[in-house]
XYZ file of C-alpha atoms in Angstrom:
693
model
C 46.356 26.398 8.260
C 43.276 24.560 9.021
C 39.459 26.344 7.750
C 37.213 28.627 10.039
C 34.253 27.060 9.673
C 30.798 29.186 9.789
C 27.942 28.190 11.669
C 25.708 30.503 10.480
C 23.460 29.869 7.761
C 24.559 30.940 4.066
C 21.702 32.034 2.998
C 20.352 34.009 6.078
C 23.224 35.319 7.676
C 21.408 34.075 10.969
C 23.338 31.281 13.192
C 19.504 30.397 15.276
C 19.170 26.478 15.583
C 15.457 25.911 16.396
C 14.197 23.280 13.824
C 10.401 24.580 14.829
C 10.967 28.079 13.236
C 13.943 27.299 10.750
C 13.911 23.697 10.127
C 17.131 21.217 10.426
C 20.513 22.760 10.638
C 22.879 21.019 8.159
C 26.684 21.524 7.930
C 28.957 19.859 5.800
C 32.398 20.451 7.086
C 34.192 19.182 3.602
C 32.375 22.292 1.685
C 32.161 24.898 4.327
C 28.599 24.859 3.769
C 26.288 25.723 6.763
C 22.311 26.421 6.075
C 18.607 25.986 7.476
C 16.709 23.211 6.120
C 13.986 26.084 5.513
C 16.140 28.510 4.157
C 16.969 25.970 1.135
C 13.411 25.051 0.441
C 12.287 28.878 0.344
C 15.095 29.800 -2.396
C 13.727 31.107 -5.289
C 16.565 30.071 -7.763
C 17.817 26.393 -6.341
C 15.869 23.337 -6.976
C 16.150 19.568 -5.896
C 17.890 18.070 -9.288
C 20.319 15.151 -7.665
C 18.727 11.895 -5.614
C 17.345 11.677 -2.133
C 21.030 10.816 -0.670
C 23.368 13.315 -3.391
C 24.019 16.506 -0.979
C 21.689 17.986 0.702
C 18.408 16.344 0.489
C 18.441 15.688 -2.859
C 20.173 19.500 -3.479
C 23.313 18.915 -5.027
C 26.443 21.367 -3.175
C 26.990 23.470 -6.812
C 23.541 24.240 -6.919
C 23.384 25.751 -3.271
C 26.872 27.385 -4.137
C 25.823 29.098 -7.079
C 22.246 30.377 -5.553
C 24.616 32.102 -2.295
C 26.628 33.414 -4.858
C 22.769 34.900 -6.630
C 21.216 35.939 -3.095
C 24.995 37.698 -2.500
C 23.326 40.672 -4.804
C 20.125 40.961 -3.750
C 19.236 43.494 -0.948
C 16.369 42.224 1.770
C 13.209 44.879 1.898
C 13.063 44.819 5.611
C 16.907 44.536 6.768
C 18.627 45.947 3.990
C 21.497 43.495 4.199
C 22.712 41.142 1.342
C 21.456 37.472 0.610
C 17.897 37.923 0.811
C 17.409 34.719 -1.441
C 13.490 34.530 -1.023
C 11.857 35.916 -3.193
C 7.361 36.871 -3.559
C 6.070 34.692 -5.924
C 4.110 36.663 -8.012
C 5.598 38.699 -11.039
C 4.888 41.604 -10.650
C 6.574 42.031 -7.119
C 9.741 42.360 -6.827
C 10.502 42.036 -2.753
C 13.256 39.859 -1.630
C 13.767 39.122 1.851
C 15.768 36.790 4.062
C 13.499 33.624 5.619
C 14.361 34.779 9.008
C 13.019 38.613 8.369
C 9.723 37.775 6.157
C 9.031 35.175 8.976
C 8.914 38.256 10.886
C 7.134 40.144 8.962
C 3.817 38.231 7.944
C 5.618 36.398 5.120
C 3.836 32.886 3.831
C 6.031 29.944 2.944
C 4.156 27.643 1.358
C 5.976 24.061 2.309
C 4.305 21.871 -0.480
C 5.022 22.029 -4.453
C 7.644 24.110 -5.774
C 7.826 25.730 -2.190
C 6.257 29.281 -3.132
C 6.690 32.497 -0.750
C 4.411 35.650 -1.030
C 4.473 38.785 0.213
C 2.276 40.637 3.098
C 0.754 42.246 -0.421
C -0.104 38.732 -2.004
C -0.397 36.304 0.681
C -3.319 34.112 0.565
C -6.200 34.920 2.816
C -9.012 33.071 4.150
C -12.335 34.031 3.681
C -15.266 34.315 7.003
C -18.193 32.223 6.805
C -21.741 34.133 6.719
C -23.779 31.365 8.449
C -26.370 32.920 10.627
C -26.430 29.527 12.661
C -22.362 30.122 13.400
C -21.096 31.991 16.158
C -17.835 33.984 16.057
C -15.381 31.999 18.540
C -13.581 34.303 21.455
C -11.002 32.088 22.504
C -8.196 30.077 20.883
C -9.158 26.424 20.240
C -5.664 25.807 21.281
C -4.256 27.422 23.741
C -7.645 28.995 24.442
C -6.125 32.292 25.315
C -8.461 35.188 24.168
C -8.443 36.361 20.275
C -10.393 39.076 18.414
C -12.636 37.100 15.562
C -10.624 38.644 12.651
C -8.895 36.508 10.133
C -4.939 37.704 9.462
C -2.088 36.732 9.593
C -1.952 35.656 12.816
C -5.298 34.107 13.196
C -6.059 31.524 10.914
C -9.279 29.391 10.804
C -10.337 25.547 10.332
C -12.317 25.381 6.872
C -14.377 22.716 7.390
C -16.107 23.008 11.036
C -15.769 27.388 10.849
C -15.933 27.124 14.974
C -12.087 26.474 15.196
C -10.430 29.622 15.691
C -6.294 29.738 16.810
C -2.731 31.683 16.537
C -0.755 30.995 13.659
C 2.104 30.083 16.541
C -0.214 27.707 18.383
C -1.017 25.724 14.903
C 2.878 25.750 13.651
C 3.761 24.299 17.038
C 0.354 21.955 17.248
C -0.061 21.630 20.777
C -3.219 20.468 20.247
C -1.355 17.103 18.600
C 0.619 16.856 21.372
C -2.637 16.673 23.718
C -4.281 14.499 21.691
C -1.333 11.671 21.093
C -0.563 11.854 24.662
C -4.439 11.205 25.285
C -4.465 8.518 23.265
C -1.420 5.939 23.913
C -1.959 7.112 27.980
C 0.785 9.313 28.087
C 1.120 10.866 31.157
C 0.205 14.736 31.492
C 1.734 15.892 34.163
C 4.633 17.924 32.169
C 1.743 20.116 30.817
C 1.966 23.026 32.873
C -0.605 26.382 33.211
C 2.197 27.588 31.715
C 2.294 25.913 28.656
C -1.255 26.770 27.650
C -0.530 30.436 26.141
C -0.045 31.441 22.994
C 4.054 32.453 23.119
C 4.851 28.497 24.294
C 7.781 27.736 26.010
C 10.790 25.791 23.508
C 10.591 22.424 25.833
C 5.843 22.776 24.385
C 7.576 23.669 21.036
C 10.230 20.747 20.973
C 7.120 17.849 21.652
C 4.400 19.469 19.478
C 7.242 19.502 16.325
C 7.817 16.057 16.544
C 4.220 15.240 16.373
C 4.513 15.212 12.666
C 2.149 14.576 9.658
C 0.243 11.757 10.852
C -1.512 13.262 13.653
C -1.833 16.746 12.626
C -5.963 17.348 12.656
C -8.092 20.089 13.803
C -8.871 19.946 17.615
C -12.864 20.271 16.811
C -14.092 18.535 14.715
C -10.870 15.712 13.847
C -11.090 16.542 9.854
C -7.115 15.649 8.880
C -7.379 16.291 4.803
C -8.902 19.443 4.352
C -7.620 20.689 7.550
C -3.769 19.702 6.591
C -4.552 21.069 2.982
C -5.643 24.953 4.069
C -3.105 24.804 6.304
C -0.483 24.328 4.613
C -2.080 26.645 1.743
C -1.567 29.243 4.359
C 1.819 28.400 5.154
C 1.792 25.988 8.325
C 4.950 23.486 8.246
C 3.709 20.273 8.776
C 6.663 17.497 9.100
C 6.169 14.398 6.789
C 7.206 11.478 9.111
C 5.803 9.456 12.162
C 5.794 10.965 15.419
C 8.684 10.920 17.184
C 7.998 9.519 20.513
C 6.159 6.365 17.896
C 10.267 5.944 16.736
C 11.555 6.196 20.256
C 12.484 2.180 21.300
C 10.646 0.614 23.695
C 8.579 3.924 24.135
C 5.084 1.478 24.378
C 6.771 -2.021 25.516
C 4.686 -1.761 29.121
C 1.580 -2.480 26.420
C 3.180 -5.533 25.094
C 3.553 -6.962 28.573
C 0.098 -9.574 29.932
C -1.032 -9.899 33.472
C 1.219 -12.595 35.346
C -0.211 -12.936 38.911
C -2.872 -15.969 40.392
C -5.425 -14.122 42.077
C -7.165 -17.732 43.446
C -7.611 -17.014 46.977
C -5.265 -20.435 47.748
C -2.440 -20.553 45.265
C -1.233 -24.104 44.818
C 1.658 -23.652 42.771
C 4.368 -24.468 44.647
C 6.663 -22.050 42.593
C 4.628 -18.903 43.411
C 1.908 -16.644 42.239
C 3.800 -15.486 39.139
C 4.915 -18.853 37.831
C 3.277 -19.580 34.149
C 3.878 -23.062 32.985
C 3.751 -23.213 28.810
C 0.937 -26.133 29.158
C -0.217 -27.921 31.387
C -2.794 -27.329 35.018
C -0.095 -24.336 36.079
C -0.647 -22.499 33.102
C -1.826 -18.696 34.042
C -4.662 -18.564 32.089
C -6.180 -14.433 32.219
C -9.790 -13.381 32.208
C -11.082 -12.726 28.885
C -12.377 -10.047 29.514
C -11.039 -7.541 31.257
C -7.410 -9.748 31.097
C -6.658 -7.906 34.612
C -7.181 -10.697 36.685
C -5.127 -14.200 36.261
C -5.418 -17.821 37.707
C -3.495 -21.506 36.811
C -5.716 -23.647 35.783
C -5.618 -26.269 38.992
C -6.271 -23.407 41.547
C -9.406 -22.811 39.997
C -9.777 -26.205 39.427
C -10.045 -25.734 35.458
C -9.917 -28.644 32.960
C -6.461 -28.784 30.417
C -8.825 -28.033 27.439
C -10.428 -24.700 28.939
C -8.890 -21.407 26.914
C -10.984 -18.931 28.050
C -12.175 -17.683 31.561
C -14.036 -15.208 33.352
C -12.742 -13.484 36.815
C -15.382 -12.919 39.488
C -16.003 -9.194 39.029
C -16.465 -9.577 35.039
C -18.709 -12.017 35.446
C -20.781 -10.209 38.586
C -20.550 -6.959 36.382
C -22.795 -9.398 33.718
C -24.787 -10.965 36.249
C -23.155 -14.352 35.809
C -23.644 -13.740 32.074
C -20.522 -13.313 30.446
C -19.685 -14.309 26.732
C -16.841 -17.141 26.517
C -16.138 -16.890 23.280
C -13.086 -19.088 22.086
C -10.585 -17.517 20.447
C -10.778 -17.076 16.519
C -8.744 -19.239 14.253
C -7.993 -16.404 11.878
C -5.850 -13.608 13.372
C -7.955 -9.778 13.101
C -6.566 -8.593 9.701
C -5.095 -4.521 10.357
C -3.060 -1.814 9.188
C 0.392 -2.048 10.103
C 1.328 1.598 9.177
C 0.031 5.068 9.283
C 1.260 6.107 6.255
C -0.852 5.560 3.243
C 0.523 6.256 0.123
C -2.526 6.703 -1.970
C -5.150 8.473 -1.473
C -7.642 5.445 -1.079
C -9.680 4.659 1.782
C -8.642 1.806 4.046
C -10.252 -1.553 3.264
C -13.655 -1.987 4.810
C -14.166 -4.770 7.845
C -14.347 -8.174 6.720
C -17.227 -7.831 9.544
C -19.616 -5.776 7.232
C -23.088 -7.838 6.073
C -22.223 -8.827 2.551
C -25.514 -7.860 0.017
C -27.733 -10.701 -1.908
C -26.650 -11.125 -5.675
C -29.876 -12.548 -6.140
C -31.471 -9.346 -7.722
C -28.426 -8.658 -9.806
C -27.148 -10.096 -13.145
C -23.193 -10.499 -13.954
C -23.751 -7.768 -16.409
C -25.105 -5.200 -14.259
C -22.760 -5.809 -11.224
C -19.774 -5.689 -13.749
C -21.244 -2.328 -15.341
C -21.259 -0.570 -11.726
C -17.507 -0.744 -11.737
C -17.374 0.141 -15.740
C -19.583 3.414 -15.292
C -16.302 5.060 -12.597
C -14.567 5.567 -16.197
C -14.605 8.759 -17.829
C -13.928 10.376 -21.054
C -10.281 11.503 -20.856
C -7.525 8.708 -21.657
C -4.063 7.706 -19.886
C -1.709 6.552 -23.049
C -0.377 3.991 -22.012
C 3.467 3.060 -24.226
C 4.797 -0.429 -24.197
C 7.915 -1.755 -25.167
C 7.950 -5.041 -26.524
C 6.282 -7.403 -24.487
C 6.945 -5.941 -21.099
C 3.775 -5.002 -20.075
C 3.929 -5.216 -16.612
C 6.716 -2.867 -16.645
C 4.159 -0.286 -18.633
C 1.972 -0.918 -16.350
C 4.034 -0.167 -13.112
C 5.059 3.131 -14.888
C 1.236 3.808 -15.471
C 0.045 3.319 -11.821
C 3.457 5.107 -10.614
C 3.030 8.311 -12.901
C 2.328 11.479 -10.457
C -0.378 12.109 -12.394
C -2.002 9.514 -12.619
C -6.055 9.388 -12.800
C -7.397 5.304 -12.957
C -10.860 6.807 -13.863
C -9.221 7.391 -17.569
C -9.468 5.006 -20.088
C -6.615 3.705 -21.721
C -4.780 4.373 -24.992
C -2.306 1.585 -25.878
C -0.029 1.451 -28.229
C 2.935 -0.419 -28.629
C 6.574 0.612 -29.353
C 7.396 1.333 -33.279
C 10.594 -0.521 -33.022
C 9.169 -3.530 -32.120
C 5.834 -3.892 -34.450
C 7.426 -6.653 -36.155
C 6.531 -8.745 -33.112
C 2.844 -7.771 -33.288
C -0.194 -8.860 -35.562
C -1.351 -5.564 -37.802
C -4.576 -5.649 -35.873
C -2.666 -4.300 -32.588
C -1.668 -1.275 -34.491
C -4.429 0.012 -36.083
C -7.621 -1.419 -33.903
C -7.397 0.557 -30.285
C -9.472 -1.498 -28.353
C -8.503 -4.948 -30.145
C -4.790 -3.325 -28.532
C -6.183 -2.973 -25.817
C -7.126 -6.332 -24.750
C -4.207 -7.731 -26.007
C -2.187 -5.761 -23.367
C -4.642 -6.327 -20.043
C -4.233 -9.880 -21.453
C -0.785 -9.825 -21.011
C -1.103 -7.758 -17.967
C -2.637 -10.233 -16.435
C -0.348 -13.165 -17.946
C 2.309 -11.326 -16.014
C 1.100 -10.435 -12.917
C 0.484 -13.920 -12.302
C 3.844 -14.958 -13.129
C 5.816 -11.789 -10.695
C 7.632 -12.327 -7.717
C 4.276 -11.245 -5.381
C 2.754 -14.739 -6.282
C 3.510 -18.013 -5.990
C 1.881 -21.854 -6.945
C 0.981 -23.467 -10.033
C -0.630 -22.025 -12.705
C -4.377 -20.696 -12.006
C -4.472 -20.934 -8.329
C -1.257 -18.583 -7.023
C -1.494 -17.224 -3.522
C 0.457 -14.053 -2.366
C 4.538 -14.832 -1.634
C 6.076 -12.586 1.253
C 9.163 -11.048 -1.289
C 11.286 -8.532 0.756
C 12.618 -6.269 -2.020
C 8.753 -6.316 -3.722
C 7.810 -4.939 0.417
C 10.172 -2.324 -0.182
C 9.321 -1.241 -3.857
C 5.797 -1.670 -2.301
C 5.025 -3.942 -5.143
C 1.541 -5.148 -3.600
C 0.467 -2.379 -3.918
C 0.760 -1.538 -7.294
C -0.005 -5.239 -8.466
C -3.424 -4.961 -6.355
C -4.414 -1.569 -8.597
C -3.208 -3.301 -11.693
C -5.392 -5.954 -10.979
C -8.378 -3.628 -10.362
C -8.034 -1.234 -13.431
C -7.813 -5.117 -15.431
C -11.105 -6.343 -13.824
C -12.705 -2.459 -14.690
C -11.419 -2.443 -18.210
C -12.861 -5.960 -18.798
C -10.079 -8.434 -18.500
C -10.964 -11.639 -16.955
C -8.159 -12.148 -13.669
C -8.773 -15.897 -13.015
C -5.483 -17.263 -11.297
C -6.398 -16.337 -7.731
C -6.694 -19.700 -4.907
C -9.298 -19.732 -2.777
C -6.964 -19.429 0.268
C -6.415 -16.425 -1.250
C -9.617 -14.742 -2.388
C -10.756 -15.819 1.723
C -7.751 -14.130 3.400
C -8.627 -10.671 1.225
C -12.460 -10.655 1.408
C -13.079 -13.938 3.685
C -15.692 -15.484 2.342
C -16.251 -17.955 2.613
C -16.978 -15.960 5.921
C -15.896 -18.239 9.518
C -14.497 -20.811 7.213
C -11.469 -21.631 9.081
C -7.722 -22.489 6.645
C -6.442 -25.798 5.876
C -3.301 -27.408 4.141
C -5.132 -27.175 1.132
C -5.072 -23.618 1.384
C -1.282 -23.658 1.379
C 0.877 -23.664 -1.523
C 2.020 -26.515 -2.890
C 5.539 -27.377 -3.475
C 7.135 -24.941 -0.503
C 9.156 -26.209 2.359
C 6.540 -24.635 4.886
C 3.714 -26.662 3.634
C 5.553 -29.862 3.683
C 6.735 -29.214 7.020
C 2.706 -28.975 8.020
C 1.412 -31.691 5.691
C 4.482 -34.058 7.974
C 2.835 -32.341 11.139
C -0.457 -33.386 9.981
C 0.231 -37.094 8.540
C 1.645 -38.193 11.975
C -0.047 -41.175 13.391
C 1.932 -41.555 16.535
C 1.974 -39.164 19.022
C 5.978 -40.477 18.289
C 5.986 -39.299 14.382
C 4.279 -36.337 15.739
C 7.066 -35.578 17.892
C 9.840 -36.370 15.763
C 8.102 -34.017 12.776
C 7.875 -31.284 14.926
C 11.676 -31.485 16.070
C 12.661 -31.926 12.246
C 10.846 -28.363 12.173
C 12.025 -26.875 15.365
C 12.964 -23.758 13.094
C 9.672 -22.647 11.415
C 7.697 -23.468 14.678
C 10.193 -21.369 16.579
C 9.642 -18.365 14.542
C 5.389 -19.381 14.419
C 5.455 -19.325 18.319
C 4.567 -23.342 17.650
C 7.569 -24.668 19.696
C 5.951 -26.680 22.646
C 5.877 -29.529 23.967
C 2.890 -32.040 22.555
C 2.068 -35.070 25.269
C -1.053 -36.034 22.991
C -1.591 -36.757 19.776
C -5.254 -34.685 19.566
C -2.836 -31.999 20.443
C -1.632 -32.110 16.855
C -4.776 -30.719 14.954
C -4.114 -27.491 17.104
C -0.535 -27.266 16.160
C -1.495 -27.590 12.552
C -4.469 -25.174 12.876
C -1.943 -22.366 14.361
C 0.553 -23.029 11.381
C -1.676 -22.342 8.725
C -2.291 -19.242 10.464
C 0.971 -18.020 10.897
C 1.995 -19.110 6.969
C -1.206 -17.529 5.372
C -2.247 -14.339 7.473
C 0.191 -13.407 11.041
C 2.977 -13.400 8.432
C 1.857 -11.802 5.144
C -0.191 -9.287 7.601
C 1.292 -6.330 5.700
C 1.249 -7.900 2.133
C -2.391 -8.684 2.290
C -2.933 -5.168 3.760
C -1.316 -3.224 0.825
C -2.462 -5.522 -1.434
C -5.890 -4.648 -0.465
C -5.591 -1.167 -0.247
C -4.137 -1.588 -4.047
C -7.981 -3.467 -4.948
C -9.841 -0.209 -3.867
C -8.664 1.582 -6.417
C -11.964 2.841 -8.557
C -13.981 0.446 -5.907
C -13.163 -2.645 -7.048
C -12.552 -3.654 -3.607
C -16.068 -3.036 -1.893
C -17.738 -4.146 -5.275
C -16.203 -7.555 -4.208
C -17.532 -7.588 -1.012
C -20.749 -6.454 -1.766
C -21.214 -9.536 -3.954
C -18.147 -12.001 -2.932
C -19.752 -15.373 -4.024
C -20.217 -13.749 -8.113
C -16.488 -12.279 -8.047
C -14.981 -15.762 -6.337
C -15.576 -16.851 -9.874
C -13.952 -13.936 -11.229
C -11.002 -13.906 -9.931
C -10.572 -18.055 -8.976
C -11.710 -19.540 -11.928
C -9.752 -19.515 -15.447
C -11.219 -19.866 -18.641
C -11.068 -22.816 -20.273
C -8.614 -22.711 -22.754
C -9.051 -23.532 -26.675
C -6.722 -26.164 -27.422
C -6.188 -27.631 -30.854
C -8.092 -30.735 -29.803
C -11.509 -29.396 -28.921
C -11.080 -26.919 -32.426
C -10.418 -30.002 -34.101
C -13.829 -31.776 -32.785
C -16.224 -28.807 -34.713
C -14.908 -29.994 -38.145
C -15.846 -34.049 -39.534
C -13.296 -34.926 -42.409
C -14.394 -37.058 -44.994
C -11.698 -38.223 -47.347
C -12.390 -39.187 -51.224
C -13.039 -42.912 -51.495
C -10.791 -43.383 -54.704
C -6.982 -44.146 -54.090
C -5.517 -41.327 -55.413
C -7.102 -38.771 -54.155
C -7.191 -40.478 -50.780
C -3.152 -40.406 -51.106
C -3.138 -36.522 -51.943
C -5.965 -35.280 -48.984
C -4.186 -37.607 -46.264
C -1.084 -35.912 -46.215
C -3.298 -32.219 -46.072
C -4.893 -33.682 -43.091
C -1.578 -34.381 -41.078
C -0.901 -30.477 -42.017
C -3.440 -28.787 -40.955
C -3.764 -31.062 -37.129
C 0.067 -29.522 -36.973
C -0.763 -27.077 -37.401
C -3.359 -26.288 -34.307
C -0.719 -28.059 -32.719
C 1.642 -25.346 -33.344
C -0.697 -22.602 -32.473
C -1.503 -24.093 -29.251
C 1.942 -25.004 -27.942
C 3.551 -21.390 -29.198
C 3.727 -18.899 -26.220
C 4.125 -16.212 -28.057
C 3.199 -13.902 -31.373
C 6.854 -14.073 -32.543
C 7.204 -17.892 -31.938
C 3.943 -18.321 -34.077
C 4.777 -16.608 -36.851
C 8.237 -18.300 -37.364
C 6.629 -21.606 -36.589
C 3.608 -20.965 -38.859
C 6.198 -19.073 -41.892
C 8.451 -21.999 -41.628
C 5.254 -24.988 -42.006
C 4.203 -22.465 -44.917
C 7.544 -22.522 -46.773
C 8.624 -26.629 -46.130
C 5.045 -27.594 -47.050
C 3.486 -25.562 -49.569
C 2.584 -27.980 -51.922
C 0.660 -29.392 -49.415
C -1.698 -26.802 -49.561
C -4.649 -27.362 -51.323
C -4.691 -24.534 -54.721
C -7.331 -23.136 -56.350
C -6.994 -22.488 -60.514
C -3.569 -22.252 -61.951
C -2.002 -19.761 -59.047
C -3.757 -21.144 -56.119
C -0.530 -21.934 -54.042
C 0.607 -18.630 -54.838
C -2.676 -16.705 -53.503
C -2.581 -18.704 -50.329
C 0.841 -18.035 -49.508
C -0.002 -13.998 -49.961
C -3.106 -14.661 -47.461
C -1.004 -15.991 -44.897
C 1.544 -13.450 -45.192
C -1.392 -11.177 -45.179
C -2.974 -12.885 -42.268
C 0.681 -13.029 -40.492
């Protein structure tokens, strides 16, 4: 016997299918369950205990069934039917309702945190601005219909400008967002009829506005986004956390990618017609560099082959013949590819911002401006073994992470034997050791490539998926503020991030050595004849095709242009998203802004590594004076040799464990060589060395 599927929501018992009012209607055929997403979110007895791909967006099926059984015993205070799964969040209030009944009777459902709900008696309210300079509006700023300027469940206002008042239904369907987005993207507004601009908007408008999503939701008058969004969430407005549906539609804005392809010269000399454009030569179509809506073949306007920037007669006339023909930039502009900001950090400052001179500020003053941002509170950092990077990632990915907190580092007790005693007793020493270890492990992580001390960003798909570039940038900002030295950036990476030195083109020397892409570009750059150049380009045709540089070259002089384009593609174009997220991470505690203000000072901080102390350098601090007597000389020579080997062992050991092991072995095997003082001098020295370790 086949099972009959119940199409109504098991929580509210309604068969309505209105995503704007009830959320997505979800059906699990194998469990005979149908429910509204909003009913599930606002239910008082069910929580998201699974992963996103388990059950219904993390709500386990067994938990949902238990909630259905719980709600079956509760009666709705409005319709008097069973199944009231939503309760008022006020502890003393015993009201329980169906989600649909609560919406009809002025219940407020907050779609954030644990999704609390409030009845009409305990719901949050808005306060009226008492400024004498502000006149109360008489119409809704969205639908423009008349309203009574009295704050209530159905009448809301913007918390920022206090001048934008609107109906709750209007802001829920967010028709203003639809209008702004259509204007911003030049979408035709013919379908917005006059009947849509009323409080009870038709279904078609609701569907369009509901699809606007979180990233286009803002006040219609003052254009504030953050405060307005937070206030509307508090007042029970649901804002879908997704991009606008028209942004995700395939080829929605394909016409914006089309370029003008027509020769507008009075007499076109191209045999293939005015729309033909060769890749190179006299019959390549050149578009106006000012308007982009006029074009010409080089031959038709008597332009030379090296001319790439041309202005049409309309633009030249509009500028009185003084049109500025600026050559194309050698490095493409760096813009954010995503409207999603995973942190509260603002977007990076434009590289065109004027840079302040550092001649009047000392290095101590510059660094002190960063340190003053740290507050009195501290954040605990638990380090397991030598895994400083993992401990740092756990810190910045914590939901309650606050960058202004000072760091309190503690190494795990089960690993105490791996570290000196000073790291366990002195918090400042432990923190500095952790920061130094963290910088070393960041340098060796997958987001960087290149030789030691001269790293470029690498392109790693898994790191992009996990947003590791942002996290690493945030950690490096924290390291710098807390006193650690970076010192492993390559000059090319620093220039890509901060545009310093300004207006200086990148070259092959900025690319990562010993990489296949660098080898391909160097082969092209070192070609001495046209034949060698073509052979080098043929051998690297896949890379050239990817970079958009796979074209026929007719002169050896074109080599420089090809190399320049390849370098720009390798270091900038293909790395736009990693660079963008890395910059946003560096904005933690204002580090990115500070570096832009003092780039010459910070270039040394990021790019110049501190000179390591070697055994040879340390040995120069001492002068060895051997005895002239042969008997004493025979005893002193092995001791000198021992201490020289001791320094070398200290230099080559990469970890404290290896250092401790080698020192214990040296002490046990060569203890007789240590100069003794008194009868029990050797035993005393052994104890001293053991205490040191």
